[in-house]
Tab-separated table of C-alpha atoms in Angstrom:
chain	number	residue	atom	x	y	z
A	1	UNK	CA	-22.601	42.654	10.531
A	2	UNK	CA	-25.807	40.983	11.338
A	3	UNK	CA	-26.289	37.592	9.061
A	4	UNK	CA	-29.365	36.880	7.643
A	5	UNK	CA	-30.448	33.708	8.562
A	6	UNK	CA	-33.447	33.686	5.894
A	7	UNK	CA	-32.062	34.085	3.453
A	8	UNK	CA	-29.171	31.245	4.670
A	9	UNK	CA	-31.572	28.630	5.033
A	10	UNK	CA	-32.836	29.589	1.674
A	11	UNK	CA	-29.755	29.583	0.233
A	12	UNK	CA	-29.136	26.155	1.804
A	13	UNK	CA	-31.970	24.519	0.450
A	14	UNK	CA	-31.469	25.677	-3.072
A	15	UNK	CA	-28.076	25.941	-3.678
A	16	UNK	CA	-26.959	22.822	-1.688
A	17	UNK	CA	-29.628	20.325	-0.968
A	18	UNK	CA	-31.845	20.596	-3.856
A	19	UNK	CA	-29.057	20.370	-6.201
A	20	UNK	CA	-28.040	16.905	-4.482
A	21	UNK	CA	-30.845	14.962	-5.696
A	22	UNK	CA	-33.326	16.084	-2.644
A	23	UNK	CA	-36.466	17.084	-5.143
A	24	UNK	CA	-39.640	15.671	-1.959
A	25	UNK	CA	-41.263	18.981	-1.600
A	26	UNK	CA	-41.928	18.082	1.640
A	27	UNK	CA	-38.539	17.430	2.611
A	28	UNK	CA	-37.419	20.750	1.221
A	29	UNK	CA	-40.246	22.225	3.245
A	30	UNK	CA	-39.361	21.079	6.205
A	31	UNK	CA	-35.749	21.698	5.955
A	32	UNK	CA	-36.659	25.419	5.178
A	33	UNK	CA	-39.065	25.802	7.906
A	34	UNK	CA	-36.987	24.278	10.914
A	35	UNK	CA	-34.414	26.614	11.925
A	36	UNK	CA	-31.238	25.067	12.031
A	37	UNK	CA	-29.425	28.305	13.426
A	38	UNK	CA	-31.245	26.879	16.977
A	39	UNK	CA	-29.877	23.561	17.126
A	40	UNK	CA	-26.037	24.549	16.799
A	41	UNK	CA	-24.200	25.325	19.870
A	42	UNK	CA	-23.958	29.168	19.856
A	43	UNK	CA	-20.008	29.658	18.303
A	44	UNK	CA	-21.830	27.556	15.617
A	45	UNK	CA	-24.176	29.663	14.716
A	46	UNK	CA	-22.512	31.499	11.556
A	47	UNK	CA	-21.703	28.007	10.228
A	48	UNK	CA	-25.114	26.631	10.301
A	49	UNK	CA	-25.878	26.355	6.907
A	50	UNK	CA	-22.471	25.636	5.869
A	51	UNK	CA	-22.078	21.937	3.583
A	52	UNK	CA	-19.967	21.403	6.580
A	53	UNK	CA	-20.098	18.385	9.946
A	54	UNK	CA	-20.663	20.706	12.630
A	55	UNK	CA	-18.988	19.011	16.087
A	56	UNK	CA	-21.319	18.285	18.620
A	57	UNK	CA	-19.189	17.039	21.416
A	58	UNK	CA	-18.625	13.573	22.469
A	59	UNK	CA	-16.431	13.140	19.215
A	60	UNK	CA	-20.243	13.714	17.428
A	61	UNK	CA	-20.841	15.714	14.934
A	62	UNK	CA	-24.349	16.985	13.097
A	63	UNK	CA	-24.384	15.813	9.283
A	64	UNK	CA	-24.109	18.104	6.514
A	65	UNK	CA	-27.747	19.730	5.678
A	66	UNK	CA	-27.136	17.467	2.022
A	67	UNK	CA	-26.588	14.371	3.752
A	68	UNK	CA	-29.873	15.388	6.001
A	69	UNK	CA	-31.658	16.033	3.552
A	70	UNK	CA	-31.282	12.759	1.436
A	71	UNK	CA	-31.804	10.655	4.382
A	72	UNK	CA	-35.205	12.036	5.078
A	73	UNK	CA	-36.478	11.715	1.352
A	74	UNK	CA	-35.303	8.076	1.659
A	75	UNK	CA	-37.427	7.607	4.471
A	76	UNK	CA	-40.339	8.431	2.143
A	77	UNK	CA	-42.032	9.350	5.467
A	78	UNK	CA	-45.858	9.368	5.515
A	79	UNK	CA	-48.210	11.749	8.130
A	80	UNK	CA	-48.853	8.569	10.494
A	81	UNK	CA	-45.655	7.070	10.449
A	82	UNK	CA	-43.790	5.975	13.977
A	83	UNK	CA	-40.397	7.046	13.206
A	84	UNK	CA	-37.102	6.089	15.890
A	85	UNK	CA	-33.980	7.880	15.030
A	86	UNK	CA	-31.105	6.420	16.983
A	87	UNK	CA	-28.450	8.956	17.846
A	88	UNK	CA	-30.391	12.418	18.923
A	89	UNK	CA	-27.395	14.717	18.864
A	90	UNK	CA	-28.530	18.465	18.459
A	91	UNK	CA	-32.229	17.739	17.971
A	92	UNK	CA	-31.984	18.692	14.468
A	93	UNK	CA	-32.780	15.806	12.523
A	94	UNK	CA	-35.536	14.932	15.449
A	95	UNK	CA	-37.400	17.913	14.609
A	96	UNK	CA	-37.169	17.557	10.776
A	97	UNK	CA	-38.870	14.257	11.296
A	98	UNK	CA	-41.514	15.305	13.641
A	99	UNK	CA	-42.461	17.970	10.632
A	100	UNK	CA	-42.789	14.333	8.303
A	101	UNK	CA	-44.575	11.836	10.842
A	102	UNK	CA	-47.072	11.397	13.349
A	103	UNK	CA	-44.084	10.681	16.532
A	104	UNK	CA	-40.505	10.442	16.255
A	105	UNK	CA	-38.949	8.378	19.667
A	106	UNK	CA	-34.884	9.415	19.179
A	107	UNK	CA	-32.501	7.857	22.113
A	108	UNK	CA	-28.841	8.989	22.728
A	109	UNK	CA	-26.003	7.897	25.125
A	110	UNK	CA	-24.769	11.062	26.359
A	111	UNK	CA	-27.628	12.736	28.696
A	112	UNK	CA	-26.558	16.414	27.955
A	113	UNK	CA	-27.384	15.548	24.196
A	114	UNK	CA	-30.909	14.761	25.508
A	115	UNK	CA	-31.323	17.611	27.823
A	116	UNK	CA	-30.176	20.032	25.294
A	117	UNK	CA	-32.195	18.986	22.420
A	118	UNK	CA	-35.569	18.726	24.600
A	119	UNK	CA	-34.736	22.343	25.025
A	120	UNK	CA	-34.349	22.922	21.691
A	121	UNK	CA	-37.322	21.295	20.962
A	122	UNK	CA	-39.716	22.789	23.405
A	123	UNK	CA	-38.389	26.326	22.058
A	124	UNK	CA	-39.197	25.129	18.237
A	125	UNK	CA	-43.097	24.223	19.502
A	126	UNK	CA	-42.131	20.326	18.643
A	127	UNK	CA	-44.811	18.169	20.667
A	128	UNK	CA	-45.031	15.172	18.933
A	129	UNK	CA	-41.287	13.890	19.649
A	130	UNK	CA	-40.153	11.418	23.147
A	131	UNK	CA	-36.356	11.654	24.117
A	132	UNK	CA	-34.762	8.746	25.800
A	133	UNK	CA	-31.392	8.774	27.192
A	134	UNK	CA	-29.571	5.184	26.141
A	135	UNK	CA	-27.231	2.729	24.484
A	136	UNK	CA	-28.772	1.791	21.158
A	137	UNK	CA	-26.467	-0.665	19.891
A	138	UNK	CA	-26.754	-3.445	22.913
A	139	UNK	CA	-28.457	-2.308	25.805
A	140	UNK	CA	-31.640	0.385	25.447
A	141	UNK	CA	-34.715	-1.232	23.995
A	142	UNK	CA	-37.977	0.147	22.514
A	143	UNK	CA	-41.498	-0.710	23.954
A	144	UNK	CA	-42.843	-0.533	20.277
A	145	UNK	CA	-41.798	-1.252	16.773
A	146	UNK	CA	-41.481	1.384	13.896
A	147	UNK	CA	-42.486	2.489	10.384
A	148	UNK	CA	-39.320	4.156	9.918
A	149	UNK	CA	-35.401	3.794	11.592
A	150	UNK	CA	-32.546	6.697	10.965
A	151	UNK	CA	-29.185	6.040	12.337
A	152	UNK	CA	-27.200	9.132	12.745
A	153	UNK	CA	-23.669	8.071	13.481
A	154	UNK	CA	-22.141	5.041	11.564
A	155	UNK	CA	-21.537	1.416	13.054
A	156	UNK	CA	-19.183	-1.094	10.996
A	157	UNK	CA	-21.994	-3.777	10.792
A	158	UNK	CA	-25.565	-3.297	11.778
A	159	UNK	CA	-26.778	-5.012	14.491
A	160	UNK	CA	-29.832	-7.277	13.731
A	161	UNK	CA	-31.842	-6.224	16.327
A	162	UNK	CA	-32.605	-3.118	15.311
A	163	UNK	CA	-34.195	-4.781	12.347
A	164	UNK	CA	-36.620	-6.417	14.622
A	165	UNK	CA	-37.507	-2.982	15.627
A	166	UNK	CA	-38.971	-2.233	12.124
A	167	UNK	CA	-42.872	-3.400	11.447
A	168	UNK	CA	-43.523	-4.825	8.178
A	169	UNK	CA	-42.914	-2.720	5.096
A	170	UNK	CA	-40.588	-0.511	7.234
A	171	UNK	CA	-37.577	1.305	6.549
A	172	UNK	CA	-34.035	1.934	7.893
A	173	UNK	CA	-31.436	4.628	6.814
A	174	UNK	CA	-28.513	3.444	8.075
A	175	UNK	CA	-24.608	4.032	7.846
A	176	UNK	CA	-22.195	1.244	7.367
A	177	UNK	CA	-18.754	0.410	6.613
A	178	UNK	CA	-15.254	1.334	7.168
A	179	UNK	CA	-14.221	5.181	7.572
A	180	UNK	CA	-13.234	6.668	5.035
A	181	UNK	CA	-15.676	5.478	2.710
A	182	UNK	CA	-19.017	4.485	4.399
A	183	UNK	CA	-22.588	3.344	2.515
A	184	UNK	CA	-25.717	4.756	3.703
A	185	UNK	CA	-28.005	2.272	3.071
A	186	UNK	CA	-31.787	1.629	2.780
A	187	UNK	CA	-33.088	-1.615	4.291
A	188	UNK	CA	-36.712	-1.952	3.898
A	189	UNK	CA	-38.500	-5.204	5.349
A	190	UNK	CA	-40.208	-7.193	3.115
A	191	UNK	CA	-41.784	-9.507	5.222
A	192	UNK	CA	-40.853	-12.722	7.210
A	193	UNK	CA	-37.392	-11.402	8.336
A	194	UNK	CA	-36.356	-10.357	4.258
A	195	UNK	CA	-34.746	-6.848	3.779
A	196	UNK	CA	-34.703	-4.987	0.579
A	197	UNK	CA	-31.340	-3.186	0.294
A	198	UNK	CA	-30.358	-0.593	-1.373
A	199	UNK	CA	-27.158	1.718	-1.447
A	200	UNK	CA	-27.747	5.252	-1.678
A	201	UNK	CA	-24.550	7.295	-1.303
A	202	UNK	CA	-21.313	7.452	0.611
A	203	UNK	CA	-20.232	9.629	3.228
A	204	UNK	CA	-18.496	9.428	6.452
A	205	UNK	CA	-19.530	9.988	9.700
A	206	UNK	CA	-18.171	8.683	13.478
A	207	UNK	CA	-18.952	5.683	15.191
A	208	UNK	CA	-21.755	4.995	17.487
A	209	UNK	CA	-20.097	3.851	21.073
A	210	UNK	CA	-19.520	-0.171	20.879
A	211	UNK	CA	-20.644	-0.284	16.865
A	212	UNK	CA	-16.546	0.660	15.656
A	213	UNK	CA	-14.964	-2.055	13.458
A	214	UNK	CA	-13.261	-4.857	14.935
A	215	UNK	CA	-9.538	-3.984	15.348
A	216	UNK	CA	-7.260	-6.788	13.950
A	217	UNK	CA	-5.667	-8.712	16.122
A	218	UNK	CA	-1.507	-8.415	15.618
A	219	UNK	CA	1.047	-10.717	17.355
């Protein structure tokens, strides 16, 4: 039987991420609007809208539509805002944040990630985002700074250079700590190298490559 993907999404929205404390209309909006049926590989289809981690490959995985949806009402994204989301994965997120802000610049190490989701994205009409294919956490560096950071895989301590990424008054969404039980966390810079922070919820999510806790050292 054919599934009705409207009414899904609508479902989604409603039933899971509304309920979790996501009440920016324009976050439910654009939640509703993009079709997250497109982004899934194609056995993933049925499962779209699930409260599930989808796999991605790579050991990735795409966050629950809940955990998506908090993350972008934390942002508290405005029309002009220069948003870079580190970790592209399926384009998803990407294209939830071009619907919030004026450009969205989203890197990944794995190259197939980024060829799949500019597909993705050139099939959804999304113009206003620039895919780069790199290693966040050490290596790949930005040509600009931002109004607004997103992290989509976790890292056991955050590395301070991504917080000179941010321009004044910007914000990160980050995820940080030790699996089981990670914080996603809102930094927000107040000025002169001073960060707001604020813990939002916990959740759990795989490492980004070279950002995995330390492993004790054992004779």
């Amino acid at each position: 039987m054919a599934m009705n993907f409207e009414q899904a999404r609508l479902n989604m929205v409603e039933n899971q991420v509304r309920p979790w404390e996501v009440l920016d209309g324009r976050v439910l909006d654009v939640i509703g609007r993009v079709r997250r049926e497109d982004f899934v590989a194609a056995e993933h289809r049925r499962l779209a809208f699930a409260d599930l981690c989808l796999p991605l490959g790579h050991g990735e995985v795409m966050m629950k539509p809940v955990v998506e949806g908090r993350v972008l009402q934390a942002l508290e994204l405005l029309p002009t805002d220069r948003v870079l989301e580190i970790g592209t994965g399926s384009g998803f997120l990407a294209a939830c944040l071009a619907g919030l802000s004026a450009h969205v610049t989203s890197v990944d190490i794995h190259a197939d990630f980024t060829a799949a989701a500019t597909q993705r994205l050139q099939a959804a009409n999304v113009t206003n985002v620039n895919l780069a294919t790199g290693e966040a956490v050490v290596d790949w560096q930005p040509d600009e700074q931002f109004d607004a950071l997103v992290v989509t895989g976790a890292v056991a301590t955050i590395p301070p250079r991504w917080l000179g990424w941010l321009k004044p008054g910007g914000r990160a969404v980050i995820v940080r700590g030790k699996s089981p039980v990670q914080q996603v966390v809102l930094l927000t810079l107040e000025g002169e190298g001073r960060f707001r922070e604020e813990t939002l919820f916990e959740t759990d999510l795989p490492y980004l490559q070279h950002a995995e806790p330390l492993q004790p050292f054992v004779l």
